[in-house]
């Protein structure tokens, strides 16, 4: 009986049975929204905010936005009007050799990519992106088509030649290409993207901890960083995601251990990863906990597609309204973190609990990548769900229930709250999990 009827700035639910309209809650079904929101006053829809630090500004992204550096390159290639002056300036400031499309290794007789032209004498520009299967000594570029669009092309290391497709490169080399051929290039791409959003220093970030909490900040090698994954090393999308996570830990001074399925072990190791057979999800999680206990380390478990760890500091919202929450979020101080910094911060909060309080043995971040809805509540909560995508587990005999194949992290958190009286969730600590936007599934 329910259909959707949209008005400006709002989403409404229309009941043909009752002849009335009520505002809907995003993420709820129409029927639940109709009954639960019957008495709520109208309010403006949430505005999409650009994240910003203390200045409110944000550097342009490398790719995947209309004002990205990659888009500025496309404007240059096609001769279109520059869509972002800032992105255009950053594009020009990045040396040609630092672009992801530039060859990572070059033989002595390598050609000069700066002189790259097609057979029709069309200029080819070195790209900021890179295919996951492209060999490290090849270049990737962008050219203008006759129709005024862009086209991605490739150059072998030792001759001025332009190839247009993967199969052409495989014919040229006389073999099939895989993600192992291009993984070092993906690591370079991930680092270049992260350099546009550099991490804050540990010294500046840990100032927000109390003196007693800072006493519990431990060295990086006291953690066992674990990534549970399966069947992703040989897909192009999977290799990209893996490179982002791996490079984030490596650049923070840590080497994570990948707990993977037996059938994919060689595929993960072919990427140069430290990998071992973990089995299915919950057994792999428990193996990681057991390994950490045996080494006397704190266990940090991470999903294989995370990025953009951030923490927000600011005043509580003056009003518990969407506008009030958005205002508090907009003026907050944003810290960009490495996953190692995030883990150290959570553990310091756990171990630095005041005397007399029950010290939690499990902690993590907020459940979605946007914490703007938390500014009318506590910065930390102790009896709420901690997402399994990024959790810090201090020494404990508790383990995941291996009978569960879904929502095992819910059960694990409940076990900790039952035994220790609390877990700890940083409601201003967020990260981006790519699988949140997957089609279908529970996420």
Protein backbone atom coordinates (compact mmCIF):
# COMPACT_ATOMS: atom_id res chain seq x y z
CA UNK A 1 0.00 0.00 0.00
CA UNK A 2 3.01 2.32 0.19
CA UNK A 3 4.50 4.30 -2.66
CA UNK A 4 7.16 7.02 -2.65
CA UNK A 5 6.29 10.64 -3.30
CA UNK A 6 9.23 13.02 -3.31
CA UNK A 7 8.98 16.73 -2.57
CA UNK A 8 11.75 19.31 -2.65
CA UNK A 9 14.34 18.64 0.04
CA UNK A 10 12.44 15.74 1.55
CA UNK A 11 11.48 12.14 1.14
CA UNK A 12 7.88 11.28 1.93
CA UNK A 13 5.91 8.09 2.31
CA UNK A 14 2.39 8.16 0.95
CA UNK A 15 -0.22 5.73 2.19
CA UNK A 16 -3.04 5.16 -0.25
CA UNK A 17 -4.88 3.27 2.48
CA UNK A 18 -4.89 6.14 5.00
CA UNK A 19 -4.59 9.11 2.67
CA UNK A 20 -1.78 10.80 4.66
CA UNK A 21 1.92 11.49 4.25
CA UNK A 22 4.76 11.05 6.73
CA UNK A 23 8.49 11.64 6.45
CA UNK A 24 10.63 8.54 5.92
CA UNK A 25 13.80 7.58 7.76
CA UNK A 26 16.68 6.72 5.44
CA UNK A 27 17.56 3.06 5.69
CA UNK A 28 14.17 1.93 7.01
CA UNK A 29 11.40 0.30 5.10
CA UNK A 30 8.38 2.37 4.18
CA UNK A 31 6.06 0.71 6.67
CA UNK A 32 8.43 1.22 9.64
CA UNK A 33 9.06 4.80 8.58
CA UNK A 34 5.34 5.56 8.39
CA UNK A 35 4.56 4.38 11.90
CA UNK A 36 7.71 5.58 13.67
CA UNK A 37 7.81 9.08 12.22
CA UNK A 38 4.16 9.99 12.55
CA UNK A 39 4.81 12.76 15.14
CA UNK A 40 8.21 14.05 14.05
CA UNK A 41 8.42 17.67 12.97
CA UNK A 42 9.62 18.42 9.44
CA UNK A 43 13.36 18.92 9.06
CA UNK A 44 15.72 19.62 6.22
CA UNK A 45 17.43 16.80 4.42
CA UNK A 46 21.09 16.20 5.19
CA UNK A 47 23.51 18.19 3.07
CA UNK A 48 26.56 16.47 1.66
CA UNK A 49 29.55 18.05 3.38
CA UNK A 50 33.11 18.28 2.16
CA UNK A 51 35.41 17.00 4.86
CA UNK A 52 37.91 19.52 6.05
CA UNK A 53 40.48 19.95 8.75
CA UNK A 54 40.92 23.00 10.96
CA UNK A 55 40.89 25.23 7.88
CA UNK A 56 37.86 23.56 6.33
CA UNK A 57 39.79 22.97 3.07
CA UNK A 58 40.64 19.66 1.50
CA UNK A 59 43.25 18.82 -1.09
CA UNK A 60 41.95 17.41 -4.37
CA UNK A 61 41.67 13.65 -4.69
CA UNK A 62 43.83 11.80 -7.15
CA UNK A 63 40.89 10.12 -8.92
CA UNK A 64 37.15 9.47 -8.81
CA UNK A 65 35.78 12.98 -8.37
CA UNK A 66 34.87 15.77 -10.73
CA UNK A 67 37.59 18.02 -9.27
CA UNK A 68 40.29 15.33 -9.04
CA UNK A 69 43.84 15.51 -10.36
CA UNK A 70 43.00 12.82 -12.92
CA UNK A 71 40.10 14.95 -14.16
CA UNK A 72 42.46 17.92 -14.53
CA UNK A 73 44.67 15.74 -16.74
CA UNK A 74 41.63 14.79 -18.84
CA UNK A 75 40.84 18.50 -19.24
CA UNK A 76 44.39 19.09 -20.46
CA UNK A 77 44.24 16.21 -22.94
CA UNK A 78 40.87 17.19 -24.43
CA UNK A 79 41.41 20.94 -24.29
CA UNK A 80 38.32 21.46 -22.14
CA UNK A 81 37.94 24.21 -19.57
CA UNK A 82 39.70 23.36 -16.30
CA UNK A 83 37.14 22.01 -13.84
CA UNK A 84 39.27 22.76 -10.76
CA UNK A 85 42.07 25.33 -10.62
CA UNK A 86 43.44 23.70 -7.46
CA UNK A 87 43.54 20.22 -9.01
CA UNK A 88 45.16 21.68 -12.12
CA UNK A 89 47.87 23.32 -10.02
CA UNK A 90 48.55 20.12 -8.08
CA UNK A 91 48.67 18.13 -11.32
CA UNK A 92 51.38 20.41 -12.71
CA UNK A 93 53.35 20.24 -9.45
CA UNK A 94 53.65 16.44 -9.45
CA UNK A 95 56.78 15.39 -11.37
CA UNK A 96 56.23 13.21 -14.40
CA UNK A 97 58.28 10.40 -12.87
CA UNK A 98 56.02 10.37 -9.77
CA UNK A 99 52.85 9.69 -11.71
CA UNK A 100 51.46 6.18 -11.36
CA UNK A 101 51.57 5.67 -15.14
CA UNK A 102 55.33 6.19 -15.31
CA UNK A 103 57.42 3.01 -15.47
CA UNK A 104 58.63 1.81 -12.08
CA UNK A 105 61.74 0.24 -13.56
CA UNK A 106 63.51 1.21 -16.79
CA UNK A 107 66.19 -0.69 -18.70
CA UNK A 108 69.30 1.11 -19.97
CA UNK A 109 67.88 1.30 -23.49
CA UNK A 110 64.48 2.57 -22.38
CA UNK A 111 62.75 5.21 -24.49
CA UNK A 112 61.85 8.62 -23.05
CA UNK A 113 58.12 8.71 -22.15
CA UNK A 114 58.16 12.51 -22.44
CA UNK A 115 58.49 12.10 -26.22
CA UNK A 116 55.61 9.61 -26.45
CA UNK A 117 53.37 10.10 -29.50
CA UNK A 118 51.06 7.83 -31.43
CA UNK A 119 51.78 6.87 -35.03
CA UNK A 120 49.46 9.74 -36.01
CA UNK A 121 51.68 12.13 -33.96
CA UNK A 122 49.09 12.60 -31.22
CA UNK A 123 50.69 13.57 -27.91
CA UNK A 124 50.36 10.98 -25.13
CA UNK A 125 50.37 12.23 -21.53
CA UNK A 126 51.60 10.03 -18.67
CA UNK A 127 48.59 8.93 -16.62
CA UNK A 128 47.96 9.30 -12.89
CA UNK A 129 46.25 5.89 -12.88
CA UNK A 130 47.61 2.42 -13.59
CA UNK A 131 46.06 -0.93 -14.54
CA UNK A 132 46.49 -3.72 -11.96
CA UNK A 133 47.97 -6.06 -14.59
CA UNK A 134 50.39 -3.66 -16.30
CA UNK A 135 54.06 -4.75 -15.93
CA UNK A 136 56.27 -2.47 -13.86
CA UNK A 137 58.53 -1.46 -16.78
CA UNK A 138 55.64 -0.30 -18.99
CA UNK A 139 54.10 3.18 -19.12
CA UNK A 140 50.42 4.04 -19.11
CA UNK A 141 49.25 7.18 -20.83
CA UNK A 142 46.20 9.13 -21.97
CA UNK A 143 45.61 10.46 -25.50
CA UNK A 144 42.94 12.50 -27.18
CA UNK A 145 40.64 10.70 -29.60
CA UNK A 146 39.41 12.17 -32.87
CA UNK A 147 36.04 12.69 -31.21
CA UNK A 148 37.57 14.82 -28.46
CA UNK A 149 37.47 12.22 -25.69
CA UNK A 150 40.30 10.46 -23.82
CA UNK A 151 41.68 6.97 -24.34
CA UNK A 152 44.08 5.00 -22.15
CA UNK A 153 47.11 3.56 -23.96
CA UNK A 154 50.33 1.70 -23.08
CA UNK A 155 54.00 1.92 -24.07
CA UNK A 156 56.59 -0.89 -23.93
CA UNK A 157 59.91 -0.05 -22.25
CA UNK A 158 62.27 -0.03 -25.23
CA UNK A 159 60.39 1.33 -28.24
CA UNK A 160 58.11 4.22 -29.18
CA UNK A 161 55.01 2.18 -29.76
CA UNK A 162 51.43 2.62 -28.60
CA UNK A 163 49.27 -0.34 -27.64
CA UNK A 164 45.59 0.01 -26.86
CA UNK A 165 44.46 -3.22 -25.21
CA UNK A 166 45.56 -5.83 -22.69
CA UNK A 167 45.45 -8.59 -25.27
CA UNK A 168 47.85 -6.63 -27.47
CA UNK A 169 50.35 -6.43 -24.62
CA UNK A 170 49.97 -10.17 -23.99
CA UNK A 171 50.64 -10.84 -27.68
CA UNK A 172 53.65 -8.53 -27.55
CA UNK A 173 55.08 -10.35 -24.50
CA UNK A 174 53.96 -13.81 -25.59
CA UNK A 175 52.29 -14.60 -22.26
CA UNK A 176 49.24 -13.87 -20.14
CA UNK A 177 49.29 -11.01 -17.66
CA UNK A 178 48.11 -11.26 -14.06
CA UNK A 179 47.77 -9.03 -11.01
CA UNK A 180 51.23 -10.19 -9.90
CA UNK A 181 52.69 -8.30 -12.91
CA UNK A 182 51.17 -5.01 -11.85
CA UNK A 183 51.05 -5.13 -8.05
CA UNK A 184 54.09 -2.92 -7.45
CA UNK A 185 52.42 -0.37 -9.71
CA UNK A 186 49.28 -0.57 -7.59
CA UNK A 187 51.32 0.09 -4.46
CA UNK A 188 52.75 3.19 -6.15
CA UNK A 189 49.25 4.31 -7.15
CA UNK A 190 47.97 3.83 -3.60
CA UNK A 191 50.83 5.87 -2.15
CA UNK A 192 50.37 8.65 -4.68
CA UNK A 193 46.67 8.85 -3.81
CA UNK A 194 47.45 8.96 -0.10
CA UNK A 195 50.04 11.71 -0.55
CA UNK A 196 47.20 13.99 -1.60
CA UNK A 197 45.67 13.43 1.86
CA UNK A 198 48.78 13.11 4.08
CA UNK A 199 48.59 11.66 7.57
CA UNK A 200 48.90 13.85 10.63
CA UNK A 201 51.85 13.10 12.91
CA UNK A 202 51.50 10.85 15.95
CA UNK A 203 52.82 13.69 18.11
CA UNK A 204 50.04 16.05 17.06
CA UNK A 205 47.26 13.48 17.16
CA UNK A 206 48.11 11.89 20.50
CA UNK A 207 47.88 15.29 22.19
CA UNK A 208 44.15 14.68 22.43
CA UNK A 209 44.83 11.77 24.80
CA UNK A 210 45.11 12.42 28.51
CA UNK A 211 48.50 12.06 30.21
CA UNK A 212 47.48 8.71 31.69
CA UNK A 213 46.28 7.48 28.30
CA UNK A 214 49.46 8.59 26.53
CA UNK A 215 51.39 6.39 28.95
CA UNK A 216 49.71 3.42 27.27
CA UNK A 217 50.76 4.29 23.70
CA UNK A 218 52.93 1.33 22.71
CA UNK A 219 55.39 0.66 19.90
CA UNK A 220 54.25 -0.53 16.49
CA UNK A 221 56.00 -3.89 16.86
CA UNK A 222 53.85 -4.70 19.90
CA UNK A 223 50.86 -5.21 17.60
CA UNK A 224 50.00 -8.17 15.41
CA UNK A 225 48.24 -6.67 12.37
CA UNK A 226 45.98 -9.18 10.64
CA UNK A 227 43.95 -8.95 7.44
CA UNK A 228 41.34 -11.61 6.73
CA UNK A 229 40.76 -12.11 3.02
CA UNK A 230 39.82 -14.72 0.44
CA UNK A 231 39.76 -15.14 -3.36
CA UNK A 232 40.66 -11.52 -4.17
CA UNK A 233 44.32 -11.58 -5.21
CA UNK A 234 43.65 -12.52 -8.85
CA UNK A 235 40.89 -10.00 -9.59
CA UNK A 236 41.73 -6.49 -10.75
CA UNK A 237 39.43 -4.86 -8.21
CA UNK A 238 40.73 -7.10 -5.44
CA UNK A 239 44.35 -6.29 -6.26
CA UNK A 240 43.60 -2.57 -6.09
CA UNK A 241 41.95 -2.93 -2.68
CA UNK A 242 44.75 -5.13 -1.37
CA UNK A 243 47.39 -2.62 -2.48
CA UNK A 244 45.64 0.23 -0.65
CA UNK A 245 45.54 -1.71 2.64
CA UNK A 246 49.03 -3.19 2.31
CA UNK A 247 50.68 0.13 1.47
CA UNK A 248 48.88 1.89 4.35
CA UNK A 249 50.37 -0.53 6.87
CA UNK A 250 53.80 -0.65 5.22
CA UNK A 251 54.11 3.13 5.10
CA UNK A 252 53.22 3.23 8.81
CA UNK A 253 56.07 0.82 9.60
CA UNK A 254 54.09 -2.41 9.91
CA UNK A 255 53.94 -5.62 7.89
CA UNK A 256 50.48 -7.18 8.15
CA UNK A 257 49.80 -10.90 7.99
CA UNK A 258 47.14 -11.97 5.51
CA UNK A 259 44.91 -14.85 6.65
CA UNK A 260 43.52 -16.34 3.44
CA UNK A 261 41.79 -19.39 2.01
CA UNK A 262 43.99 -22.38 1.12
CA UNK A 263 43.16 -22.26 -2.59
CA UNK A 264 44.33 -18.63 -2.89
CA UNK A 265 47.49 -18.82 -0.77
CA UNK A 266 49.88 -18.85 -3.75
CA UNK A 267 47.99 -15.99 -5.40
CA UNK A 268 48.43 -13.77 -2.35
CA UNK A 269 52.07 -14.70 -1.97
CA UNK A 270 52.66 -13.93 -5.65
CA UNK A 271 51.86 -10.30 -4.77
CA UNK A 272 54.67 -10.31 -2.24
CA UNK A 273 52.35 -10.49 0.76
CA UNK A 274 53.06 -12.23 4.05
CA UNK A 275 50.20 -14.74 3.86
CA UNK A 276 49.13 -17.92 5.61
CA UNK A 277 46.14 -20.22 5.42
CA UNK A 278 43.42 -19.07 7.79
CA UNK A 279 40.43 -20.97 6.47
CA UNK A 280 36.95 -19.54 6.65
CA UNK A 281 36.08 -16.24 8.31
CA UNK A 282 35.62 -17.09 11.98
CA UNK A 283 38.41 -19.71 12.15
CA UNK A 284 40.73 -17.16 10.52
CA UNK A 285 39.76 -14.53 13.07
CA UNK A 286 40.46 -16.94 15.91
CA UNK A 287 43.78 -18.01 14.40
CA UNK A 288 44.82 -14.35 14.33
CA UNK A 289 43.88 -13.98 18.00
CA UNK A 290 45.80 -17.15 18.89
CA UNK A 291 48.87 -16.02 16.95
CA UNK A 292 48.84 -12.64 18.70
CA UNK A 293 48.56 -14.30 22.11
CA UNK A 294 51.44 -16.64 21.35
CA UNK A 295 53.62 -13.69 20.34
CA UNK A 296 52.52 -11.62 23.33
CA UNK A 297 51.07 -8.91 21.10
CA UNK A 298 47.83 -6.99 20.70
CA UNK A 299 45.69 -8.27 17.84
CA UNK A 300 44.42 -5.80 15.25
CA UNK A 301 42.04 -7.21 12.65
CA UNK A 302 41.29 -5.33 9.45
CA UNK A 303 39.18 -5.96 6.35
CA UNK A 304 40.90 -6.12 2.97
CA UNK A 305 39.31 -3.03 1.42
CA UNK A 306 39.66 -0.26 4.02
CA UNK A 307 41.10 3.22 3.52
CA UNK A 308 40.88 6.79 4.83
CA UNK A 309 41.13 6.42 8.60
CA UNK A 310 40.08 9.71 10.21
CA UNK A 311 39.33 11.15 13.63
CA UNK A 312 37.26 14.23 14.42
CA UNK A 313 37.64 16.54 17.43
CA UNK A 314 35.24 19.34 18.24
CA UNK A 315 32.46 20.74 20.39
CA UNK A 316 29.15 18.96 20.85
CA UNK A 317 26.25 20.08 18.67
CA UNK A 318 24.25 22.94 20.14
CA UNK A 319 21.02 21.47 18.79
CA UNK A 320 20.02 17.86 18.27
CA UNK A 321 18.84 18.58 14.76
CA UNK A 322 20.27 17.72 11.37
CA UNK A 323 21.44 21.30 10.87
CA UNK A 324 22.96 21.36 14.35
CA UNK A 325 24.78 18.07 13.84
CA UNK A 326 26.03 19.12 10.42
CA UNK A 327 27.28 22.44 11.81
CA UNK A 328 29.25 20.75 14.60
CA UNK A 329 30.72 18.25 12.15
CA UNK A 330 31.71 20.93 9.65
CA UNK A 331 33.78 22.98 12.11
CA UNK A 332 35.44 19.99 13.79
CA UNK A 333 39.18 19.35 13.50
CA UNK A 334 39.94 16.45 11.18
CA UNK A 335 42.94 14.21 11.73
CA UNK A 336 44.05 11.90 8.92
CA UNK A 337 45.44 8.70 10.42
CA UNK A 338 47.37 5.64 9.46
CA UNK A 339 45.75 2.36 10.54
CA UNK A 340 48.64 1.94 12.99
CA UNK A 341 47.92 5.31 14.62
CA UNK A 342 44.24 4.37 14.88
CA UNK A 343 45.11 1.07 16.60
CA UNK A 344 47.50 2.75 19.05
CA UNK A 345 44.87 5.34 19.89
CA UNK A 346 42.15 2.77 20.58
CA UNK A 347 44.44 0.65 22.76
CA UNK A 348 45.56 3.70 24.78
CA UNK A 349 41.92 4.54 25.44
CA UNK A 350 41.22 0.95 26.51
CA UNK A 351 44.20 0.57 28.82
CA UNK A 352 44.00 4.15 30.09
CA UNK A 353 40.54 3.72 31.60
CA UNK A 354 40.30 5.38 35.02
CA UNK A 355 40.96 3.32 38.14
CA UNK A 356 37.80 1.64 39.33
CA UNK A 357 36.41 1.37 35.84
CA UNK A 358 36.21 -1.95 34.08
CA UNK A 359 38.93 -1.88 31.48
CA UNK A 360 37.66 -3.01 28.06
CA UNK A 361 39.63 -5.58 26.07
CA UNK A 362 38.00 -4.78 22.72
CA UNK A 363 37.75 -1.53 20.80
CA UNK A 364 37.12 -0.06 17.38
CA UNK A 365 35.65 2.79 15.39
CA UNK A 366 32.26 4.04 14.28
CA UNK A 367 30.03 1.76 12.25
CA UNK A 368 29.86 3.90 9.09
CA UNK A 369 32.26 6.24 7.32
CA UNK A 370 30.43 9.46 8.31
CA UNK A 371 30.29 10.43 11.99
CA UNK A 372 28.20 13.59 11.54
CA UNK A 373 25.27 11.98 13.38
CA UNK A 374 27.32 11.49 16.56
CA UNK A 375 27.82 15.09 17.62
CA UNK A 376 24.92 15.08 20.07
CA UNK A 377 26.15 11.92 21.81
CA UNK A 378 29.29 10.83 23.65
CA UNK A 379 32.66 10.75 21.92
CA UNK A 380 33.10 7.19 23.17
CA UNK A 381 30.51 4.55 23.97
CA UNK A 382 31.09 1.39 25.98
CA UNK A 383 28.15 -0.87 25.34
CA UNK A 384 27.68 -0.51 21.61
CA UNK A 385 28.60 -2.60 18.60
CA UNK A 386 32.24 -2.55 17.45
CA UNK A 387 32.57 -3.29 13.77
CA UNK A 388 34.67 -6.30 12.80
CA UNK A 389 36.16 -4.41 9.84
CA UNK A 390 38.68 -2.74 12.16
CA UNK A 391 38.98 -3.91 15.74
CA UNK A 392 41.67 -3.96 18.42
CA UNK A 393 41.62 -6.97 20.74
CA UNK A 394 43.75 -6.89 23.87
CA UNK A 395 44.76 -10.14 25.58
CA UNK A 396 41.65 -12.17 26.39
CA UNK A 397 40.51 -15.80 26.39
CA UNK A 398 37.39 -14.88 24.39
CA UNK A 399 37.11 -16.11 20.81
CA UNK A 400 34.69 -15.85 17.91
CA UNK A 401 31.92 -18.45 17.75
CA UNK A 402 32.89 -20.62 14.80
CA UNK A 403 29.33 -21.84 14.38
CA UNK A 404 28.45 -18.37 13.10
CA UNK A 405 29.07 -17.49 9.46
CA UNK A 406 27.51 -14.01 9.63
CA UNK A 407 27.39 -11.28 12.29
CA UNK A 408 30.14 -13.01 14.21
CA UNK A 409 31.44 -9.60 15.30
CA UNK A 410 28.11 -8.78 16.99
CA UNK A 411 28.39 -11.93 19.07
CA UNK A 412 32.06 -11.26 19.87
CA UNK A 413 31.28 -7.76 21.16
CA UNK A 414 28.44 -9.09 23.31
CA UNK A 415 30.81 -11.66 24.82
CA UNK A 416 33.24 -8.91 25.76
CA UNK A 417 30.55 -6.71 27.28
CA UNK A 418 29.28 -9.68 29.29
CA UNK A 419 32.73 -10.61 30.61
CA UNK A 420 34.43 -7.23 31.01
CA UNK A 421 31.47 -4.89 31.37
CA UNK A 422 32.26 -2.90 28.26
CA UNK A 423 33.97 -2.56 24.93
CA UNK A 424 35.00 0.82 23.59
CA UNK A 425 33.84 2.45 20.38
CA UNK A 426 35.29 5.72 19.15
CA UNK A 427 32.27 7.41 17.64
CA UNK A 428 34.45 10.00 15.87
CA UNK A 429 36.89 7.41 14.47
CA UNK A 430 35.89 6.50 10.92
CA UNK A 431 37.26 4.70 7.89
CA UNK A 432 36.06 3.94 4.41
CA UNK A 433 35.06 0.33 3.74
CA UNK A 434 34.56 -0.27 0.04
CA UNK A 435 32.23 -3.23 0.59
CA UNK A 436 29.66 -0.93 2.28
CA UNK A 437 28.59 0.13 -1.21
CA UNK A 438 28.57 -3.31 -2.81
CA UNK A 439 25.43 -4.38 -4.60
CA UNK A 440 23.35 -6.75 -2.49
CA UNK A 441 24.55 -8.44 0.68
CA UNK A 442 24.16 -7.31 4.23
CA UNK A 443 26.57 -4.37 4.14
